[in-house]
Structure formats: structure tokens, C-alpha cells
Amino acid sequence: MAYRITDANVRKKGFSKSSRESVPIGGGDCGANVWLEEDSRLHLLLSKTDSFGESGRLMKTGYITVQVPGIFSKENLPELELDLTDGCVRIQDAAGQVRVTVSAFVDTPLLAVRVDAVRKVPVSVEQINYRDRERVLNPKDESCYGYSSAPFIVKESADRIFCPVDRLQWCHSNQWSYYAYSVLNQNLAEHIGEDPIRHRTFGCVVGGEGFVRVQARLEAEPNTRHILYILQDCRMSATPEIWALETQRLADELFSTSYLDALRKNQDWWGRFFGEYYLFASGTPDAELASRGYTLQKYMNGCAGRGKMPIKFNGSIFTVHPSPYDGGDYDYRRWGEPYWIQNTRLIYWDMLYSGDFEGMRPFFRLCKQLMPICRDRARNTFGCGGILLPETFTFYGTYADSNFGYTHIGEEKPECVNRYIGWHVNGQLEIAFMMLKFCQFTGDADFLTDTALPFAGEVLQFFRERFSRGEDGKLCIAPVSSLETWQDCIDDTPDLAGIIAVSRLMRELGGTPALTEEDLCSIPYMEKNGKQVIAPCRAFIDTEPKNCETPELYVLFPYQALSPYDSPEMREILTDTFSQRTNVHIAGWSQALEQAAILGMTDFCREAVTSNFAAIAEDCFFPAYWGPNFDWTPDQDHGTSTSIGLLLMALQVDRGEVRFLPAWPKEWNVSFRLPVPGGTAVLEYENGIVLTQNVVREK
């Protein structure tokens, strides 16, 4: 079976109406939404992984249009193609007069627009400044979720525009910050001098050989070739003027980049990205849909996965819908500023099982950087050791203030008032488990010693010291919530499963866990409709569910604390638990697909994968703009959770045993090369026959 990444290339004939019909490009940190409208203007909505504004929400770095006059029209329609071999968007007119190539380079913070024409054509470039005035954020604006209902006005400054010779240049420089309020309100005064918001400055420098400034535009005289460069930059600068000088010097250096050399590096990087590990399905339309959805979500991961900051679950850097409260605000995203662990983790489980280990490092790096503030939180709030990384956390480590509550300044030991996440402490266990799995897969001894074991050790220390022991000597985890759904309970199943999984893997990798399953009560069971099933917790205090999760199935995914291969009786219990679950949705952040794959439910998995990968957001063109579901478009939970499910249908490692095609439809052909702990699994399956199947162990 020939594996061709170009089978997933995205093509479009004709114009786009708005950013909803855009195509994403990205080099790992910097990117853009790209689309061409009927006025023949090419639009680039520019973005970066660390361009956080005054409230802490991730904002675009800018917006430009590029025009080649007199070429594209209703009579001479454009033909667009996203080429996955080099991550470039190419647009050509039907008559073949002009080709426009938009690239995001993988080794520099540059984007490039190259125009090649059979006859000499001019090019003009214009900035669209939609942040041209100070903005007071609407209290109802979900993009300002972290400060919703704040007892003070939350505002953002206007962008600054500079006028260098023959270039466009602008920046957003955070003129104020709410960071000091947050750390004081949350009893973390030790960190007040570390403000990462004020003076954070981000923006763009745009230019290229032959371009001259004409008032507020750049123009280039007619020629058969033009190359425009866009530098995106974010740094801490005392003043916008300092940022402008520093980025001008950087642009002087980078704009001399050899375009062809940069393009070759793109081809090499994307070739390795899609070639080292892959999964390609065929044989039926549903299989081809699944294969394309998986490949395009992997592309989305690659576009933003090597940035200064982790990928945002609620749109990554490619949000496409303007604010419903202010149609000119392209920085809008539902759920706003914070990272949610229960959402963000799915992106990185997808990377683990698909072999994108490089893409996991920004997330792990941030978690390690936040350990000091998380350590102080555990000590100042609960008087215990270890760390507490909140379920909703900002990139500098505080709770979202709207969750924590606004009236805590002066309190001795303030606690988070939001019951959805206030007692939800499972997320850091899952991160610890993921770090250890990363080490198991990669054999990265330095990461194990420097990051994974210290992080996992302090997470277990938090549980050991935060909660007390019962008369039986077992740890009693209470007060606690079972995810967001059962908000007051005792011994929630996700935490029990997480401690079991983390302690087992720590021991396997040479660590000494502060807690083990011998310290815990056993995984709880209950009877439901005459069946014995896993319970969400050992005891309910609040008996009314508040969300639609299925915490009892965390024993399967993510933690693998129990296995259907443990015994026939355990398979029956786990299968009945899945079948008796109350919440049956499969979209967004649901993990039903992953759990069904582990149980070998092939028919369910086939239907869920094809349904999810067909669920493109309304009015969107790009086939991987999912959502918004529970989050925002493009919904990274939806695409990555479905990808994890597809990977687990194809390959699982359970109790050290590699299992090929445990939930794979017989009529779907598949070719894959995927990572397993200590090696690589390779399979070719076609027309019901296994042609190749082996595990190559690393030396």
C-alpha cells in the first residue's frame, strides 16, 4: 500500500468569504490563517503561541492583506492548495498567470509570501489594525473568562504603529497588568516581582526587496517575482520603542534569509514529521475520511507544537470567528485565558501515541517552570508539601481569578471558590503519568531525572500530605471532586486510578513513589441496572451530577489502571461500565472513543471516528476546523481525541504486550509506523490480510 501524504492535501477553487474559510499555516510557533477574497486581496491573520495580552488572553500578532491587482476574478478563479510536503499554501489563477506561495518557515519566526508571474505584476501590502484604540473588555465576553465579573475594569491597550523606511511595523505592548492582583488574591505574594504580562510586547515587521512605503502601504513595482517577509516577535521590552529597534535589527538579519534554503528546510522537516511515524487508512470512503482527518489534525499539531507556549485547546493559534460582542475583535475565543488540563492533555496524548515527541516538550517545559509557584500554593493553602497545579491555570501558574474568587486579599489560607475545579486535583496526576509515559516511549534519561520523576514525586507528595488516613490506615481522599461531575465525594476513581498508574510507572522507571496502591482503598464498584460496574467514587456527598463526564472510565483511559485483559470477569465489568454510562456523547473532549477502543468495540469506534472527522464547524472550509463543541473553533480537543481513538484502534500496548488492530474494522486497509515503548511497531494490512507486522526494538 503506497503511503502518499499528498492524498490529504487540501484544495479549493474560488474565493473565500471570510476567515471562516481560511487555511492554516504554521512553522511550530508562528502561523497564520490564509484566505483570498473576491476583491483579490490575500488575507493573513497572523498569530504566535506566546502573544498574551493584558488580561492574559492569547491574541493575534497582526493582520495584513497582500494584493496582486488585475489577476484573480470571477472569470479567472483562484485555485488554492495546502501542500503537506512543505506546509505551504499555493494559490494560482486558472489562466496560469500568477502563483502565490505562502510559507511559514520551521526554523525562524518568519512567514513569506512569494509571487511568481509570467509577466511583470505589481504587489501592494496593507496592515489592518483592528486594535486601533483602547478596549474595555465586555464583562460578558467569554474571551475574558479569567476575569469575568471582576470587581474592576479589564482593558487592553491600542496597538502602536511605527513608520520605518520601506517596511510596515507595529506592536501590542501591554501597558498594564492584573498579575499583581492575582498573586496577592491567591496568597502567592512571594511571586509578585515576576510579572510576565506588563511590558510583554508582540507584533510584526513586514518588508522585502523592492518594496517601498507609500503612506500606510507597501508597494512593489511590476516584476515577475516578489518575496515579502513577515517577522513575528514577542519579548519583554520596557517600551514599544525598544521593541521596535530590536525587531528592526532582527528583521535586517532574517530578511536576508535564502528563500530556497528555507523552503528546503521546510520540506525536510515536514517530510520527517509525516514520514517517521504515520497512519494511513484506505479501502472504503470512511477509512479515507478517517485517514485524512488524522493527518490534518497532525498537521495542525505540527503548525503550533514547537512554540514558546503550549497549544491552546480552544482554537490553537488559528481561531477564525470574530467576537460575537465585537465583530472586529479577532482575538476572541470561548474560555479565554487559562489552560484547562482536562482539555490540553488530549493534544499531548495524541502527540505521544503518534510519535510527535518534540511537540510535547513546550507543555512539559511550562509545567516544570510552574513548579515553584505550585509548591508555594500547596504550602500556603494546605500547609502541605508537594505541588498543586490548578485544573484551570494561567501561563504564569495562577488560577483563573474568576474561578478562584475576587475577595481573598488578606485571607490567611484562601481556597478556590469554584466548585467545578476547586477540589478537582486530578489533572496534575495525569500530567505526571504522561511525563513518565514519555520517558517509557523515548528512553530520555535526562528528562526522566530532571523533570518527570521530580514532578511526579511532588504530585504524589501533595496527595500524601494533603489528605489524612482513615482508621484502616488507608489514605482518605476528601474533600475532593470526581472530575467536574461529582463535586463533593470521597475517594474519587480518577485520583485512585491516577495514583496507581503513576506509582507503578515510577517504580518501573527506577523511581521511589511517595504513595502506592497499597496506601489506597481499592477501586470502588457499584451495581447499576443489575450489573456490577466501576463507580465514580467510593462515596457521594453531593449526589447530583454537575457535568457530563464519565470519571469511572478513567481506569481505562488515560490511566490503564485496569485492563480488559486482566481477566474475563474484569472485561465484563469494564464493558458493562461503558455500556451503562450516563453520558454518551462522543464529540469535543469526550474520551468514549478511546475507552471503546481499549475494550475492542470495533463497530462503535468505526462510527465514532467517521462521525467526528466529518464534523467540520459550520461555515468553515478547512476539513480540520472542528467545533466549537464545548470549546472554540478549531476545537483541538475534538481532533486530537478522535486521533487518539484511531491510534488505539490500530495499536495498543497493554501490560507490556503490543496488540495490533485491537479494534480495527476488517474492511479498512491500513499502513502504519507508530511508536511503542522502546521501539517502533510497523504494520501493513490490506484486504483482510496482514502483509507485514513487526516491532523494531531500538538499540
PDB file of C-alpha atoms in Angstrom, residues 89-262:
ATOM      1  CA  VAL A  89      -0.269  27.314   0.660  1.00  0.00           C
ATOM      2  CA  ARG A  90      -0.122  27.876  -3.096  1.00  0.00           C
ATOM      3  CA  ILE A  91      -2.682  29.909  -4.993  1.00  0.00           C
ATOM      4  CA  GLN A  92      -2.730  30.044  -8.776  1.00  0.00           C
ATOM      5  CA  ASP A  93      -5.154  31.688 -11.155  1.00  0.00           C
ATOM      6  CA  ALA A  94      -6.999  29.455 -13.612  1.00  0.00           C
ATOM      7  CA  ALA A  95      -5.168  31.011 -16.565  1.00  0.00           C
ATOM      8  CA  GLY A  96      -1.785  30.208 -15.040  1.00  0.00           C
ATOM      9  CA  GLN A  97      -0.519  33.788 -14.994  1.00  0.00           C
ATOM     10  CA  VAL A  98       0.422  34.052 -11.312  1.00  0.00           C
ATOM     11  CA  ARG A  99       1.319  31.728  -8.465  1.00  0.00           C
ATOM     12  CA  VAL A 100       1.327  33.000  -4.875  1.00  0.00           C
ATOM     13  CA  THR A 101       3.083  30.826  -2.268  1.00  0.00           C
ATOM     14  CA  VAL A 102       2.576  31.461   1.448  1.00  0.00           C
ATOM     15  CA  SER A 103       5.102  29.777   3.743  1.00  0.00           C
ATOM     16  CA  ALA A 104       5.699  29.601   7.490  1.00  0.00           C
ATOM     17  CA  PHE A 105       9.328  28.679   7.995  1.00  0.00           C
ATOM     18  CA  VAL A 106      10.106  25.967  10.534  1.00  0.00           C
ATOM     19  CA  ASP A 107      13.436  27.322  11.787  1.00  0.00           C
ATOM     20  CA  THR A 108      12.812  31.086  12.041  1.00  0.00           C
ATOM     21  CA  PRO A 109       9.888  33.306  13.167  1.00  0.00           C
ATOM     22  CA  LEU A 110       9.281  34.228   9.528  1.00  0.00           C
ATOM     23  CA  LEU A 111       6.408  33.872   7.129  1.00  0.00           C
ATOM     24  CA  ALA A 112       6.931  34.585   3.449  1.00  0.00           C
ATOM     25  CA  VAL A 113       4.660  35.452   0.543  1.00  0.00           C
ATOM     26  CA  ARG A 114       6.253  34.772  -2.830  1.00  0.00           C
ATOM     27  CA  VAL A 115       4.641  35.926  -6.088  1.00  0.00           C
ATOM     28  CA  ASP A 116       5.752  34.360  -9.381  1.00  0.00           C
ATOM     29  CA  ALA A 117       4.222  35.652 -12.612  1.00  0.00           C
ATOM     30  CA  VAL A 118       4.638  35.083 -16.347  1.00  0.00           C
ATOM     31  CA  ARG A 119       4.562  38.845 -16.875  1.00  0.00           C
ATOM     32  CA  LYS A 120       5.548  41.694 -14.611  1.00  0.00           C
ATOM     33  CA  VAL A 121       2.949  42.456 -11.931  1.00  0.00           C
ATOM     34  CA  PRO A 122       2.869  44.921  -9.020  1.00  0.00           C
ATOM     35  CA  VAL A 123       2.163  43.936  -5.416  1.00  0.00           C
ATOM     36  CA  SER A 124       0.726  46.008  -2.576  1.00  0.00           C
ATOM     37  CA  VAL A 125       0.591  45.232   1.152  1.00  0.00           C
ATOM     38  CA  GLU A 126      -1.613  46.821   3.788  1.00  0.00           C
ATOM     39  CA  GLN A 127      -1.990  46.399   7.534  1.00  0.00           C
ATOM     40  CA  ILE A 128      -5.471  46.081   9.011  1.00  0.00           C
ATOM     41  CA  ASN A 129      -5.294  47.497  12.526  1.00  0.00           C
ATOM     42  CA  TYR A 130      -8.361  46.260  14.386  1.00  0.00           C
ATOM     43  CA  ARG A 131      -6.786  47.179  17.732  1.00  0.00           C
ATOM     44  CA  ASP A 132      -6.583  50.889  16.969  1.00  0.00           C
ATOM     45  CA  ARG A 133      -7.976  52.069  20.299  1.00  0.00           C
ATOM     46  CA  GLU A 134      -8.015  51.110  23.946  1.00  0.00           C
ATOM     47  CA  ARG A 135     -10.586  48.410  24.525  1.00  0.00           C
ATOM     48  CA  VAL A 136     -12.631  47.729  27.648  1.00  0.00           C
ATOM     49  CA  LEU A 137     -13.490  44.051  27.573  1.00  0.00           C
ATOM     50  CA  ASN A 138     -17.178  43.257  27.798  1.00  0.00           C
ATOM     51  CA  PRO A 139     -17.989  41.590  31.168  1.00  0.00           C
ATOM     52  CA  LYS A 140     -19.999  39.012  29.206  1.00  0.00           C
ATOM     53  CA  ASP A 141     -17.126  38.361  26.799  1.00  0.00           C
ATOM     54  CA  GLU A 142     -16.113  34.720  27.274  1.00  0.00           C
ATOM     55  CA  SER A 143     -12.743  35.585  25.763  1.00  0.00           C
ATOM     56  CA  CYS A 144     -12.038  37.351  29.065  1.00  0.00           C
ATOM     57  CA  TYR A 145     -13.168  34.306  31.052  1.00  0.00           C
ATOM     58  CA  GLY A 146     -10.310  34.572  33.536  1.00  0.00           C
ATOM     59  CA  TYR A 147     -11.621  37.950  34.731  1.00  0.00           C
ATOM     60  CA  SER A 148     -15.346  37.588  34.099  1.00  0.00           C
ATOM     61  CA  SER A 149     -17.423  39.507  36.662  1.00  0.00           C
ATOM     62  CA  ALA A 150     -14.255  41.127  38.015  1.00  0.00           C
ATOM     63  CA  PRO A 151     -14.778  43.989  40.501  1.00  0.00           C
ATOM     64  CA  PHE A 152     -12.596  46.169  38.282  1.00  0.00           C
ATOM     65  CA  ILE A 153     -12.477  47.157  34.628  1.00  0.00           C
ATOM     66  CA  VAL A 154     -10.426  44.864  32.409  1.00  0.00           C
ATOM     67  CA  LYS A 155      -8.987  46.610  29.395  1.00  0.00           C
ATOM     68  CA  GLU A 156      -6.425  46.256  26.627  1.00  0.00           C
ATOM     69  CA  SER A 157      -4.262  48.965  25.122  1.00  0.00           C
ATOM     70  CA  ALA A 158      -4.205  50.005  21.483  1.00  0.00           C
ATOM     71  CA  ASP A 159      -1.522  48.752  19.129  1.00  0.00           C
ATOM     72  CA  ARG A 160       1.408  51.025  18.309  1.00  0.00           C
ATOM     73  CA  ILE A 161       2.303  51.648  14.672  1.00  0.00           C
ATOM     74  CA  PHE A 162       5.811  52.602  13.552  1.00  0.00           C
ATOM     75  CA  CYS A 163       6.941  54.012  10.223  1.00  0.00           C
ATOM     76  CA  PRO A 164      10.353  52.607   9.305  1.00  0.00           C
ATOM     77  CA  VAL A 165      11.645  53.179   5.806  1.00  0.00           C
ATOM     78  CA  ASP A 166      10.250  50.639   3.336  1.00  0.00           C
ATOM     79  CA  ARG A 167       8.624  48.435   5.978  1.00  0.00           C
ATOM     80  CA  LEU A 168       5.428  48.040   7.946  1.00  0.00           C
ATOM     81  CA  GLN A 169       5.851  47.629  11.684  1.00  0.00           C
ATOM     82  CA  TRP A 170       3.504  47.533  14.643  1.00  0.00           C
ATOM     83  CA  CYS A 171       3.237  46.029  18.084  1.00  0.00           C
ATOM     84  CA  HIS A 172       0.923  45.459  21.002  1.00  0.00           C
ATOM     85  CA  SER A 173       2.724  46.423  24.210  1.00  0.00           C
ATOM     86  CA  ASN A 174       0.952  45.523  27.437  1.00  0.00           C
ATOM     87  CA  GLN A 175       0.724  48.815  29.305  1.00  0.00           C
ATOM     88  CA  TRP A 176      -0.775  47.374  32.456  1.00  0.00           C
ATOM     89  CA  SER A 177      -1.252  44.045  34.146  1.00  0.00           C
ATOM     90  CA  TYR A 178      -3.559  42.268  36.591  1.00  0.00           C
ATOM     91  CA  TYR A 179      -0.826  39.865  37.634  1.00  0.00           C
ATOM     92  CA  ALA A 180      -0.036  41.515  40.990  1.00  0.00           C
ATOM     93  CA  TYR A 181      -3.708  41.413  41.937  1.00  0.00           C
ATOM     94  CA  SER A 182      -3.850  37.704  41.059  1.00  0.00           C
ATOM     95  CA  VAL A 183      -0.870  36.615  43.135  1.00  0.00           C
ATOM     96  CA  LEU A 184      -1.947  38.714  46.137  1.00  0.00           C
ATOM     97  CA  ASN A 185      -5.527  37.498  45.874  1.00  0.00           C
ATOM     98  CA  GLN A 186      -4.310  33.895  45.764  1.00  0.00           C
ATOM     99  CA  ASN A 187      -1.848  34.248  48.677  1.00  0.00           C
ATOM    100  CA  LEU A 188       1.215  33.933  46.458  1.00  0.00           C
ATOM    101  CA  ALA A 189       2.909  37.218  47.324  1.00  0.00           C
ATOM    102  CA  GLU A 190       6.340  35.586  47.002  1.00  0.00           C
ATOM    103  CA  HIS A 191       5.901  35.855  43.226  1.00  0.00           C
ATOM    104  CA  ILE A 192       4.754  39.463  42.947  1.00  0.00           C
ATOM    105  CA  GLY A 193       8.013  40.636  41.374  1.00  0.00           C
ATOM    106  CA  GLU A 194       7.802  38.214  38.455  1.00  0.00           C
ATOM    107  CA  ASP A 195       5.135  39.949  36.339  1.00  0.00           C
ATOM    108  CA  PRO A 196       5.121  38.193  32.925  1.00  0.00           C
ATOM    109  CA  ILE A 197       2.343  40.396  31.494  1.00  0.00           C
ATOM    110  CA  ARG A 198       3.337  44.058  31.781  1.00  0.00           C
ATOM    111  CA  HIS A 199       5.740  45.069  29.015  1.00  0.00           C
ATOM    112  CA  ARG A 200       5.149  41.827  27.111  1.00  0.00           C
ATOM    113  CA  THR A 201       5.309  43.179  23.582  1.00  0.00           C
ATOM    114  CA  PHE A 202       4.425  41.390  20.373  1.00  0.00           C
ATOM    115  CA  GLY A 203       3.918  42.355  16.778  1.00  0.00           C
ATOM    116  CA  CYS A 204       5.288  42.202  13.256  1.00  0.00           C
ATOM    117  CA  VAL A 205       7.789  43.676  10.838  1.00  0.00           C
ATOM    118  CA  VAL A 206       6.852  43.315   7.155  1.00  0.00           C
ATOM    119  CA  GLY A 207       9.088  44.011   4.174  1.00  0.00           C
ATOM    120  CA  GLY A 208      11.165  42.685   1.335  1.00  0.00           C
ATOM    121  CA  GLU A 209      13.458  43.636  -1.504  1.00  0.00           C
ATOM    122  CA  GLY A 210      11.792  46.067  -3.891  1.00  0.00           C
ATOM    123  CA  PHE A 211       9.014  47.102  -1.507  1.00  0.00           C
ATOM    124  CA  VAL A 212       8.724  50.798  -0.666  1.00  0.00           C
ATOM    125  CA  ARG A 213       6.461  52.542   1.784  1.00  0.00           C
ATOM    126  CA  VAL A 214       3.689  54.652   0.266  1.00  0.00           C
ATOM    127  CA  GLN A 215       1.829  56.291   3.151  1.00  0.00           C
ATOM    128  CA  ALA A 216       0.472  53.354   5.188  1.00  0.00           C
ATOM    129  CA  ARG A 217       1.097  50.713   2.497  1.00  0.00           C
ATOM    130  CA  LEU A 218       3.978  48.828   0.980  1.00  0.00           C
ATOM    131  CA  GLU A 219       4.153  48.723  -2.791  1.00  0.00           C
ATOM    132  CA  ALA A 220       6.444  46.951  -5.220  1.00  0.00           C
ATOM    133  CA  GLU A 221       6.871  47.951  -8.855  1.00  0.00           C
ATOM    134  CA  PRO A 222       5.892  45.391 -11.509  1.00  0.00           C
ATOM    135  CA  ASN A 223       8.204  42.390 -11.642  1.00  0.00           C
ATOM    136  CA  THR A 224       7.973  38.675 -12.359  1.00  0.00           C
ATOM    137  CA  ARG A 225       8.975  37.743  -8.813  1.00  0.00           C
ATOM    138  CA  HIS A 226       8.346  39.294  -5.405  1.00  0.00           C
ATOM    139  CA  ILE A 227       9.205  37.926  -1.960  1.00  0.00           C
ATOM    140  CA  LEU A 228       7.603  39.528   1.088  1.00  0.00           C
ATOM    141  CA  TYR A 229       8.772  38.553   4.582  1.00  0.00           C
ATOM    142  CA  ILE A 230       6.748  38.809   7.804  1.00  0.00           C
ATOM    143  CA  LEU A 231       8.634  38.668  11.100  1.00  0.00           C
ATOM    144  CA  GLN A 232       6.545  37.856  14.184  1.00  0.00           C
ATOM    145  CA  ASP A 233       8.160  38.602  17.509  1.00  0.00           C
ATOM    146  CA  CYS A 234       7.237  38.538  21.198  1.00  0.00           C
ATOM    147  CA  ARG A 235       9.538  39.668  24.001  1.00  0.00           C
ATOM    148  CA  MET A 236       9.639  41.642  27.220  1.00  0.00           C
ATOM    149  CA  SER A 237      10.506  45.262  26.330  1.00  0.00           C
ATOM    150  CA  ALA A 238      10.500  48.234  28.660  1.00  0.00           C
ATOM    151  CA  THR A 239       8.989  50.427  25.930  1.00  0.00           C
ATOM    152  CA  PRO A 240       7.450  49.862  22.495  1.00  0.00           C
ATOM    153  CA  GLU A 241      10.276  51.923  21.020  1.00  0.00           C
ATOM    154  CA  ILE A 242      12.890  49.498  22.347  1.00  0.00           C
ATOM    155  CA  TRP A 243      10.926  46.605  20.851  1.00  0.00           C
ATOM    156  CA  ALA A 244      10.802  48.450  17.526  1.00  0.00           C
ATOM    157  CA  LEU A 245      14.571  48.969  17.412  1.00  0.00           C
ATOM    158  CA  GLU A 246      15.350  45.391  18.435  1.00  0.00           C
ATOM    159  CA  THR A 247      12.979  43.842  15.920  1.00  0.00           C
ATOM    160  CA  GLN A 248      14.243  46.102  13.129  1.00  0.00           C
ATOM    161  CA  ARG A 249      17.718  44.722  13.739  1.00  0.00           C
ATOM    162  CA  LEU A 250      16.331  41.186  13.796  1.00  0.00           C
ATOM    163  CA  ALA A 251      14.470  41.839  10.544  1.00  0.00           C
ATOM    164  CA  ASP A 252      17.663  43.165   8.939  1.00  0.00           C
ATOM    165  CA  GLU A 253      19.246  39.812   9.713  1.00  0.00           C
ATOM    166  CA  LEU A 254      16.362  37.483   8.876  1.00  0.00           C
ATOM    167  CA  PHE A 255      15.072  39.205   5.742  1.00  0.00           C
ATOM    168  CA  SER A 256      18.351  38.225   4.064  1.00  0.00           C
ATOM    169  CA  THR A 257      17.316  34.578   4.521  1.00  0.00           C
ATOM    170  CA  SER A 258      17.625  32.493   1.375  1.00  0.00           C
ATOM    171  CA  TYR A 259      14.045  31.701   0.442  1.00  0.00           C
ATOM    172  CA  LEU A 260      15.014  28.476  -1.331  1.00  0.00           C
ATOM    173  CA  ASP A 261      17.150  27.292   1.594  1.00  0.00           C
ATOM    174  CA  ALA A 262      14.278  27.985   3.995  1.00  0.00           C
TER     175      ALA A 262
END
